[in-house]
XYZ file of C-alpha atoms in Angstrom:
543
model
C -32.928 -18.177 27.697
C -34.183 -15.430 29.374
C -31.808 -12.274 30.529
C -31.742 -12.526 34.005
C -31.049 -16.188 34.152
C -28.331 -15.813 31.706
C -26.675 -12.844 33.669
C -27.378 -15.649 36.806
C -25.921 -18.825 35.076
C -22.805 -16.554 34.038
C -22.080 -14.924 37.116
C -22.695 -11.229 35.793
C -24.515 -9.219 38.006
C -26.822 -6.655 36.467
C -28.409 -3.599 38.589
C -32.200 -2.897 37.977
C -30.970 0.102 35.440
C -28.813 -2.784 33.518
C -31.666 -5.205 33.612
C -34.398 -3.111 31.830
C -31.566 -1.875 29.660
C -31.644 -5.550 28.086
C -35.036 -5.442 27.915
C -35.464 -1.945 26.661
C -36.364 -0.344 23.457
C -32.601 0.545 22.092
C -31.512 -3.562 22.402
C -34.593 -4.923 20.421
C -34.085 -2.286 17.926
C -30.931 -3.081 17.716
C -31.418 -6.977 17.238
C -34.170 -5.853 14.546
C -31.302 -4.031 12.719
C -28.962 -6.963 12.780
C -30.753 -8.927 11.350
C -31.865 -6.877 8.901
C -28.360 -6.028 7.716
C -27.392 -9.795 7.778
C -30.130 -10.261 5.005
C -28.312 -7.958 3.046
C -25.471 -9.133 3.971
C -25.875 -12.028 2.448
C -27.151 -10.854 -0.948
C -24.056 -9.112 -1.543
C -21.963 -12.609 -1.155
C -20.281 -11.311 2.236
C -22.174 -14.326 5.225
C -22.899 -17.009 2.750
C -22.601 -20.376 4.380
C -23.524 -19.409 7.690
C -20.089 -17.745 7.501
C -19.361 -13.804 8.427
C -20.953 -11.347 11.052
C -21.924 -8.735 12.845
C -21.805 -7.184 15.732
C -22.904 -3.506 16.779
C -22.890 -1.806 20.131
C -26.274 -0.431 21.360
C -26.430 2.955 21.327
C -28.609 4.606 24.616
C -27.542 7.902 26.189
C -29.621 6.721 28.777
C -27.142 4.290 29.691
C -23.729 4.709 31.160
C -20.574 3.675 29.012
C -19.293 0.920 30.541
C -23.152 -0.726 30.941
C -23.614 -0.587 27.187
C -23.589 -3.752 25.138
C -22.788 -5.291 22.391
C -24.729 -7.376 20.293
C -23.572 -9.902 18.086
C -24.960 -12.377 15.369
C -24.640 -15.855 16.032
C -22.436 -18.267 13.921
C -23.845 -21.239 12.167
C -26.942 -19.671 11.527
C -28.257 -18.996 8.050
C -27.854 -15.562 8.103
C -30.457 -14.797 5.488
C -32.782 -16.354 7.911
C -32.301 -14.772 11.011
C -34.404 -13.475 13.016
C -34.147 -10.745 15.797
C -34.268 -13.070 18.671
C -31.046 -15.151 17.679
C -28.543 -12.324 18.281
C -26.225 -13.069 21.555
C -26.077 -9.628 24.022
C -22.693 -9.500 25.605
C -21.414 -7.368 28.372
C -18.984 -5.287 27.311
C -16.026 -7.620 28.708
C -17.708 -10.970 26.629
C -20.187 -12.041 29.203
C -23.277 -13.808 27.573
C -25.995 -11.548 29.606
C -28.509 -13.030 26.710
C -28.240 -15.987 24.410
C -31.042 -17.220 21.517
C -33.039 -20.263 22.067
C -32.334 -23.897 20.863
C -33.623 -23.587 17.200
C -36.149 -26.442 15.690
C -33.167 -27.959 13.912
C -30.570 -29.347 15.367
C -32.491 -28.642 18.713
C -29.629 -26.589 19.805
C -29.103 -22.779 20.590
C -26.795 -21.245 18.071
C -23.410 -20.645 18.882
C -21.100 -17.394 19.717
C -19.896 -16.302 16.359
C -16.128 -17.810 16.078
C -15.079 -14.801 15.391
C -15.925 -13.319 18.522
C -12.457 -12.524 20.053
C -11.641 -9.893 17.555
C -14.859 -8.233 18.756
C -14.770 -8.289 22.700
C -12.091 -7.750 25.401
C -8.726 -9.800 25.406
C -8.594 -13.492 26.728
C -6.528 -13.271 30.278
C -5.305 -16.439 30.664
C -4.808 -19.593 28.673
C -7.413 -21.090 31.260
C -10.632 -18.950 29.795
C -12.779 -21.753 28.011
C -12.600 -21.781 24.287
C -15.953 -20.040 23.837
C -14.677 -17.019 26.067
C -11.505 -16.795 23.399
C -13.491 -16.790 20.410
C -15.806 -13.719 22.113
C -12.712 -12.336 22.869
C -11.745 -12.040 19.106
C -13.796 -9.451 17.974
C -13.107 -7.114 21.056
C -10.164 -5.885 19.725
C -11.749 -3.485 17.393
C -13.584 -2.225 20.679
C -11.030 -2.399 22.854
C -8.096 -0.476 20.732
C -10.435 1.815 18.312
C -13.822 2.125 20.374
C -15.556 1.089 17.505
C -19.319 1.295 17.436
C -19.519 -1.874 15.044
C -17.371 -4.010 13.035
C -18.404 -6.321 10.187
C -16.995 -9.288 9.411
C -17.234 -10.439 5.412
C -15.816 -13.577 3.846
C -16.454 -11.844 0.369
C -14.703 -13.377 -2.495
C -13.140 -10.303 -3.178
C -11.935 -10.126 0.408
C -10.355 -13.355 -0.502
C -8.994 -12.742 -4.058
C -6.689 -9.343 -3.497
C -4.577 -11.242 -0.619
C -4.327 -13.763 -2.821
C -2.455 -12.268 -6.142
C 0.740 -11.515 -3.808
C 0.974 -14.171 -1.204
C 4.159 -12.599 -0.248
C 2.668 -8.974 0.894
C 1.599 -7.489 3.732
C -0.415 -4.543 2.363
C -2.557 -3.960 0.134
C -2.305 -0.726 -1.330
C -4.255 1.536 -3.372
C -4.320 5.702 -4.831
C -6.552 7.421 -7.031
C -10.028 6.090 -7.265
C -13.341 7.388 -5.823
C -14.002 5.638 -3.434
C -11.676 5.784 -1.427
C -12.921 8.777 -0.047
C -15.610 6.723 1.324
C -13.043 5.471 3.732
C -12.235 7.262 6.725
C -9.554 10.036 6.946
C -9.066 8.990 3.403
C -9.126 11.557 0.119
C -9.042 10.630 -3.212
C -5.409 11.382 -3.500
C -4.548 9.205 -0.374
C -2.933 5.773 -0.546
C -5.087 3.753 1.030
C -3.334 1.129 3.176
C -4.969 -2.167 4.951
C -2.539 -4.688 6.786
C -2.769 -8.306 5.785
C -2.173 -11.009 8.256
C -1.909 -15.029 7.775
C -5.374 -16.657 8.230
C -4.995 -19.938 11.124
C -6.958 -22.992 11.463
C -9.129 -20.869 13.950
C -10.762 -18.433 13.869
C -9.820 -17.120 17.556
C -6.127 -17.757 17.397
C -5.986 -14.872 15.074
C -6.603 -12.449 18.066
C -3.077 -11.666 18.828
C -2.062 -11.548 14.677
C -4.708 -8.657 14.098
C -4.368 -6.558 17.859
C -0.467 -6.031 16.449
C -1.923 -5.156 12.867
C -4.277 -2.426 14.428
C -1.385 -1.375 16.693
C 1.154 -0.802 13.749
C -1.665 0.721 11.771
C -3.470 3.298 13.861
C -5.034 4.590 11.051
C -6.302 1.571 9.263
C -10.225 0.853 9.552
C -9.884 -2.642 8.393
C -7.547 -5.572 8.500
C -7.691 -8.602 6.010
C -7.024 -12.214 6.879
C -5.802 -13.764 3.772
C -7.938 -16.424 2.066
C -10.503 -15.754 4.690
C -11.801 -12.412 4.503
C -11.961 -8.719 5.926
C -12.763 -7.380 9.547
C -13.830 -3.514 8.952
C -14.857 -1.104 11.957
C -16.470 2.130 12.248
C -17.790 4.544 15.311
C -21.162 3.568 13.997
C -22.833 0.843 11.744
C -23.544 2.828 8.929
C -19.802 3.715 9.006
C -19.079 -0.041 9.484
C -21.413 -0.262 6.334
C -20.396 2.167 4.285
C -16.373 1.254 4.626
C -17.284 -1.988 3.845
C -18.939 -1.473 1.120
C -16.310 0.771 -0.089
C -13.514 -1.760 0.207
C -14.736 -4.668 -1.277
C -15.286 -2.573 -4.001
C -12.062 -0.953 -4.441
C -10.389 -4.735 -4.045
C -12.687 -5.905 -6.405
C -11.569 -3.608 -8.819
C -8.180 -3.804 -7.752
C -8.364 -7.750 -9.347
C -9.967 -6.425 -12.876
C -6.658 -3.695 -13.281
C -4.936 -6.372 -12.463
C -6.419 -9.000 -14.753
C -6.080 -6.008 -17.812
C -2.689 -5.769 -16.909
C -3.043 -2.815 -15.160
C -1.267 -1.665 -11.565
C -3.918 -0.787 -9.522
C -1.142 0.493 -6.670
C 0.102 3.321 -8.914
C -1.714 6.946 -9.655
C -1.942 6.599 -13.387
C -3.246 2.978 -13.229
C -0.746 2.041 -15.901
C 0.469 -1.144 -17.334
C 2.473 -3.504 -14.953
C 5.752 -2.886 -16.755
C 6.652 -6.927 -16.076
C 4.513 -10.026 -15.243
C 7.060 -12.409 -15.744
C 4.904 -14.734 -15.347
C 4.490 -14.061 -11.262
C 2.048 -13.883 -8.827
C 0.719 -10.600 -10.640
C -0.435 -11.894 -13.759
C -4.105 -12.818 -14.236
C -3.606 -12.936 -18.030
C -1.958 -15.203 -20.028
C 0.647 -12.507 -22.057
C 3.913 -10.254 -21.022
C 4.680 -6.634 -21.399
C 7.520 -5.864 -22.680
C 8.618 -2.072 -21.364
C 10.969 -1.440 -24.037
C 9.868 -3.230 -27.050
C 5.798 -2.517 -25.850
C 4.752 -6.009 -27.945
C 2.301 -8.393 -26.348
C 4.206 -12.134 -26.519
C 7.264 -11.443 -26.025
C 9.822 -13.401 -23.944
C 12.490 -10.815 -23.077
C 12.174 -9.783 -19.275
C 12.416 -6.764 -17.301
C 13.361 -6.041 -14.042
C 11.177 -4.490 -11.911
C 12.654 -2.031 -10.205
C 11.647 0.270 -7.267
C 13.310 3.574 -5.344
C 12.333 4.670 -1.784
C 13.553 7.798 -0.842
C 14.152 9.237 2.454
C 12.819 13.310 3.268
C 15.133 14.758 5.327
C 18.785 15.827 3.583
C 17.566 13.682 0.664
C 14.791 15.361 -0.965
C 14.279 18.322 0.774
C 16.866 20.348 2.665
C 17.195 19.567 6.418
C 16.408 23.440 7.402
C 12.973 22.599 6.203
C 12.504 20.189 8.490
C 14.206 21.777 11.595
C 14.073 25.660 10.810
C 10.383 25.526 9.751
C 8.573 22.375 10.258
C 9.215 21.614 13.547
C 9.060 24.912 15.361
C 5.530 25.228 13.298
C 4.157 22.414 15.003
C 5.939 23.419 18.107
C 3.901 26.665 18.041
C 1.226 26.039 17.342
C 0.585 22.641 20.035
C -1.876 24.514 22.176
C -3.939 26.166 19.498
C -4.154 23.286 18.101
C -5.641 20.989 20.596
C -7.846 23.946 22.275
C -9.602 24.438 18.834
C -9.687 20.642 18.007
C -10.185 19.641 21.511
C -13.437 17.799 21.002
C -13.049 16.276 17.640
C -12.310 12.188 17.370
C -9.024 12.900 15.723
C -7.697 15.052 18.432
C -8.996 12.546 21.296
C -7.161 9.749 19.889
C -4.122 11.686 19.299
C -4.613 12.752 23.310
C -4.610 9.195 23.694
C -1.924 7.703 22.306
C -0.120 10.715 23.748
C -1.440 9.831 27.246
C -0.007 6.611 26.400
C 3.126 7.419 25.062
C 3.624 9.684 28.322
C 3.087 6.876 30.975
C 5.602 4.714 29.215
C 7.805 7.616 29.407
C 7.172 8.118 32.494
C 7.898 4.645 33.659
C 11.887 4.664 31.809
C 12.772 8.022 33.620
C 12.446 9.651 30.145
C 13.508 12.956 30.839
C 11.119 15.680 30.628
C 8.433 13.887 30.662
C 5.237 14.862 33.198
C 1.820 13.001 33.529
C -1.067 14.370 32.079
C -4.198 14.420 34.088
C -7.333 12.920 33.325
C -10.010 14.371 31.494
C -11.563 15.038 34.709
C -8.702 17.995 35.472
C -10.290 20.427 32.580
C -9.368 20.842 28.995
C -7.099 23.883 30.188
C -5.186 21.612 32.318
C -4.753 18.450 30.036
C -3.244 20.479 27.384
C -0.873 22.477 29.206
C 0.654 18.896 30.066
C 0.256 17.946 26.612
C 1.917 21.136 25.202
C 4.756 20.524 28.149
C 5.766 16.800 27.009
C 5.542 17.612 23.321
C 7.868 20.399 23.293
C 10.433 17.946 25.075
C 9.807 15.029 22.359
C 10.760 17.683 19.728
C 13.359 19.052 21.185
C 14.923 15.215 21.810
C 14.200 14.710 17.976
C 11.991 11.677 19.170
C 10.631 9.123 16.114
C 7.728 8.044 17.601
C 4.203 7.658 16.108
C 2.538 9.823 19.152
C 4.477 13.165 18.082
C 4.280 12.300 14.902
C 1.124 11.682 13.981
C -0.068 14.974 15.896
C 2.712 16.613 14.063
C 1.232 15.768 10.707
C -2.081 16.718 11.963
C -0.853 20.795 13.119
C 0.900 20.686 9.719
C -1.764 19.753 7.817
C -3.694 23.018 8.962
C -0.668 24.967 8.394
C -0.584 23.805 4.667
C -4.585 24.408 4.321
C -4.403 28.255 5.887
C -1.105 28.935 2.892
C 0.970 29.356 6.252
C 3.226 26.082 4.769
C 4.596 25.512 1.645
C 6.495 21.528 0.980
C 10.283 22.081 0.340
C 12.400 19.898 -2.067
C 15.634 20.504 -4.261
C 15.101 21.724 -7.554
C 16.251 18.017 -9.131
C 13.333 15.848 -7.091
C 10.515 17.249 -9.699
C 12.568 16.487 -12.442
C 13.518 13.114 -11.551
C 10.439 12.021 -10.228
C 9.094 12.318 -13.981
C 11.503 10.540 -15.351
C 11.317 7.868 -12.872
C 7.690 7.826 -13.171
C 7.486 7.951 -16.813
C 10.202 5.077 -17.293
C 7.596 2.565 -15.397
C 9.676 2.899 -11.789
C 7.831 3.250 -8.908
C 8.877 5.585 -6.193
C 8.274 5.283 -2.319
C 8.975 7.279 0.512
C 10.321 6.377 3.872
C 10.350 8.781 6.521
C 9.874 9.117 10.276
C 7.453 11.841 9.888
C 4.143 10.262 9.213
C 2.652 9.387 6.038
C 0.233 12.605 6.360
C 3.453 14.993 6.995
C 5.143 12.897 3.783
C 2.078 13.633 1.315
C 1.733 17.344 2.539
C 4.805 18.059 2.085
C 4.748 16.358 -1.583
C 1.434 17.705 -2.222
C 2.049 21.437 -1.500
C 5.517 22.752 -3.555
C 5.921 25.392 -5.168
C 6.287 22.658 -8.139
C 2.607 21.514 -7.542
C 1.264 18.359 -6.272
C 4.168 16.032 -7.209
C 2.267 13.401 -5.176
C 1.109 11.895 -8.647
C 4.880 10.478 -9.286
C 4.895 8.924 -5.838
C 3.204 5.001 -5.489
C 3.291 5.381 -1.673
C 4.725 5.909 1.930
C 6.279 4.416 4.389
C 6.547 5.426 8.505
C 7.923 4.403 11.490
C 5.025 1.665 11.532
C 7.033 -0.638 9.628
C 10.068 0.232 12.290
C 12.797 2.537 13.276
C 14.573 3.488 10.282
C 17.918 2.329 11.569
C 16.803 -1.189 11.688
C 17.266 -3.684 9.250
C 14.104 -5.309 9.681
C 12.367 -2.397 8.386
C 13.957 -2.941 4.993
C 12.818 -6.315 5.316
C 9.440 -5.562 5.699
C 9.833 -2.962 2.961
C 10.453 -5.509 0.594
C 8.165 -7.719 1.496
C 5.499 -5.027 1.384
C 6.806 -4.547 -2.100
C 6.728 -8.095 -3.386
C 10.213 -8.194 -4.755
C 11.739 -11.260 -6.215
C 15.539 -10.239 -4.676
C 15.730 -7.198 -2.439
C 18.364 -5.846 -4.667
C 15.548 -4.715 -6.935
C 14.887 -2.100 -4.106
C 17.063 1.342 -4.740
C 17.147 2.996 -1.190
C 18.714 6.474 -1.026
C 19.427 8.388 2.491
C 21.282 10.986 4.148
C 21.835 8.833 7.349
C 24.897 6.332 7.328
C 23.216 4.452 9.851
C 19.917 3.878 7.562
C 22.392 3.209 4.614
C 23.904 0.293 6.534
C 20.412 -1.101 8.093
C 19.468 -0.947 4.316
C 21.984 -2.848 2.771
C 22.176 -5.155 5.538
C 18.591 -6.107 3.929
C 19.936 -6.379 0.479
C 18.864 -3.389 -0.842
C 20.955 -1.369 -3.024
C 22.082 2.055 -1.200
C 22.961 5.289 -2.727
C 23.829 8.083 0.210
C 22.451 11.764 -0.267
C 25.106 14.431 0.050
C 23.736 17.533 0.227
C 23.956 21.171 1.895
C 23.614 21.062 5.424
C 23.885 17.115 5.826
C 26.159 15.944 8.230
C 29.189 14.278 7.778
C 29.985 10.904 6.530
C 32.558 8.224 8.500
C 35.908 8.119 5.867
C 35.751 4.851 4.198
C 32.204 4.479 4.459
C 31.932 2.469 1.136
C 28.343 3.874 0.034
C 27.782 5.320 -3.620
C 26.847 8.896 -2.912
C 25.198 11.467 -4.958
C 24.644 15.451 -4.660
C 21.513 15.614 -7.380
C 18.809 12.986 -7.926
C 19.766 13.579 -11.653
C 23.122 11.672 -11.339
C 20.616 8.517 -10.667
């Protein structure tokens, strides 16, 4: 139908500059590109049967924020066969402003892709018709990361590496190439995407994947499993690029794994034991000690997370150095970074942080003014409230993940150097080299846990580690977090998990989970309750 009588049967009013914007040069281009890309698309195996999407938002400085759309390929459609004039143009709350015409065969228009929720704003009310829920699907890569396009594939890949641990969460990844291709990623990084249950439909998966993005605010992607992968970027050929990069890393992910190799770990080495589990893709066992192919005799596999803090590296690192660092250095921070996306989200989720605060009476807490007030003013709020999170020792992801970003200059410019007892190196090795994997849990983020790891005067001990854990799986005092932990891990018994902390309240949230817990005594730590009944050690080496 035309646009104005769509914007008319819809109730969306559209001023004359709105009007010619749907008619203007940036929306057809944009439907030319669409399609386009859905052609490919399909080649590479990601939309076959009429399955998978697109959407992208036009891009017109011409046009204010709020006006611009977002255009999105229909679902049901061939997509190797489309053509320019079946994309949908939605307003940027999921009003149809323009929808295709009925095609030859079946005589109908095409329908709003299915998957439309996780790309437009969230549904309201239980009362919004279905198709207004399924628009509302997609949004949420718009609405929480102001993405510029997301992609959704149904790539067999996609599929396959949610499939080899139905019990995880995550799916991890370190040391290949391209995961530099992903954003804020390096080649060192673990790479993390969330994994959340696939439903019957495709809409009701709105609320599954806004928590996913919410515990990950890093993550680009989020896969569904046995369905696919969403991936977003601040542009299409980010969008495109990501994508690309992921399905190949998860395709290669299932070949380590079908070798018998652990595509999770640094070294890529052999899974130490299949037992005939959800990880083996090939009909044999590996026997750690006795290294034969066939044998019977099983291993356990066995894992150790370590705390930071009073565990591996002395608590005056953390509080003598660390944090008056990033305490420092707040405002030169965010007045040379001001403008970048990395600092604007942190500003965000700061902002956000603050009017919660703000709301419970959290004590020195003061608003921060809109953008609107000047850069000079914003941070001087900013600097305010983050000097009172760190002096209240606050675990929360806003501090913490600007935190990590401050330190992570400070370790580039030689001003930081990580901190850890002379034992960790040592018994990292040995860990390592006997086939255990190692994790960290900390309430510092997983950029101030791989700094610190990365930068010793040991060297980059980061190769010994298989990954991190945050505060995004929960507060540390928690047992649920342990829970997750474990699930993350894909252990058969949570027992098979070796957690070892300073904290007696982590110790007990720990074994509450059934993990085994060994408590850190070190210098500076505090004080344990008498009778506590923990295991505790003063050197990794007595492990």
């Amino acid at each position: 139908m035309a646009a104005a009588a769509a914007a008319a049967v819809n109730g969306v009013k559209l001023g004359s500059t709105s009007q010619a914007y749907l008619e203007g040069k940036a929306v057809k281009e944009t439907r030319v590109l669409i399609a386009e890309l859905c052609r490919q698309f399909y080649t590479l195996g990601w939309v076959s049967g009429t399955g998978g999407s697109i959407t992208i938002k036009v891009t017109d400085d011409t046009i204010p924020k709020p006006q611009q759309l977002i255009l999105m390929s229909p679902s049901g459609v061939q997509k190797e066969r489309m053509v320019p004039e079946d994309m949908y143009v939605l307003s940027p709350n999921g009003a149809i402003l323009s929808a295709p015409s009925p095609k030859p065969y079946p005589h109908k228009p095409p329908k709003c892709s299915d998957c439309g929720p996780l790309f437009m704003k969230k549904a309201k009310s239980r009362l919004v018709s279905w198709e207004k829920r399924s628009r509302n699907l997609k949004g949420k890569a718009y609405e929480m990361r102001n993405a510029g396009a997301v992609i959704h594939s149904h790539g067999i890949e996609s599929c396959l590496v949610t499939m080899i641990n139905p019990q995880a969460k995550e799916f991890r990844i370190t040391h290949m190439e391209m995961i530099k291709g992903i954003q804020g990623h390096g080649y060192y990084d673990e790479l993390v995407v969330p994994i959340i249950e696939n439903t019957a439909y495709e809409y009701e998966l709105t609320e599954s994947l806004a928590k996913a993005i919410e515990a990950y605010p890093k993550t680009t992607a989020v896969l569904v499993r046995n369905h696919g992968i969403y991936v977003w970027g601040d542009s299409w050929i980010s969008a495109k690029t990501q994508a690309e990069c992921y399905h190949y890393l998860f395709d290669a992910a299932i070949k380590l794994n079908q070798l018998g190799l652990d595509w999770s770990t640094p070294n890529h080495g052999p899974i130490q034991n299949l037992k005939g589990d959800f990880r083996s893709c090939v009909n044999r066992n590996i026997s750690v000690k006795a290294g034969t192919e066939g044998s019977n005799t099983e291993f356990e596999r066995r894992f150790v997370v370590l705390d930071i803090e009073g565990t591996t590296t002395p608590i005056s690192f953390v509080t003598d150095v660390l944090f008056p660092y990033a305490r420092d250095n707040v405002a030169r921070h965010l007045s040379a970074t001001y403008d970048t996306a990395e600092t604007k989200d942190d500003i965000e989720l700061l902002r956000s942080q603050v009017q919660d605060d703000l709301k419970n009476g959290v004590s020195g807490a003061v608003p921060v003014p809109s953008d609107d007030a000047g850069k000079e003013a914003v941070i001087a709020a900013l600097v305010a409230n983050v000097e009172a999170m760190i002096k209240a020792d606050r675990k929360i992801t806003a501090l913490k993940q600007l935190q990590g970003h401050i330190w992570r200059t400070g370790f580039e410019n030689n001003e930081l150097e990580g901190v850890v007892f002379e034992d960790v190196p040592e018994a990292l090795a040995r860990w390592h080299g006997s086939g255990i994997k190692v994790y960290i849990y900390s309430s510092g983020s997983r950029l101030a846990q791989r700094l610190i790891f990365g930068n010793t005067k040991y060297g980059d001990l980061r190769e010994f580690l298989s990954g991190f854990f945050d505060t995004a799986v929960g507060n540390k005092r928690e047992t649920r977090s342990y829970v997750e932990i474990a699930q993350s891990l894909g252990v058969d018994k949570p027992s098979e998990i070796l957690f070892v902390t300073d904290v007696f309240q982590e110790a007990v949230a720990a074994k509450a989970a059934g993990l085994e817990v060994i408590v850190s005594v070190r210098p500076g730590n505090g004080p344990l309750p008498e009778n506590h009944g923990f295991k505790t050690i003063s050197s990794f080496l007595e492990i």
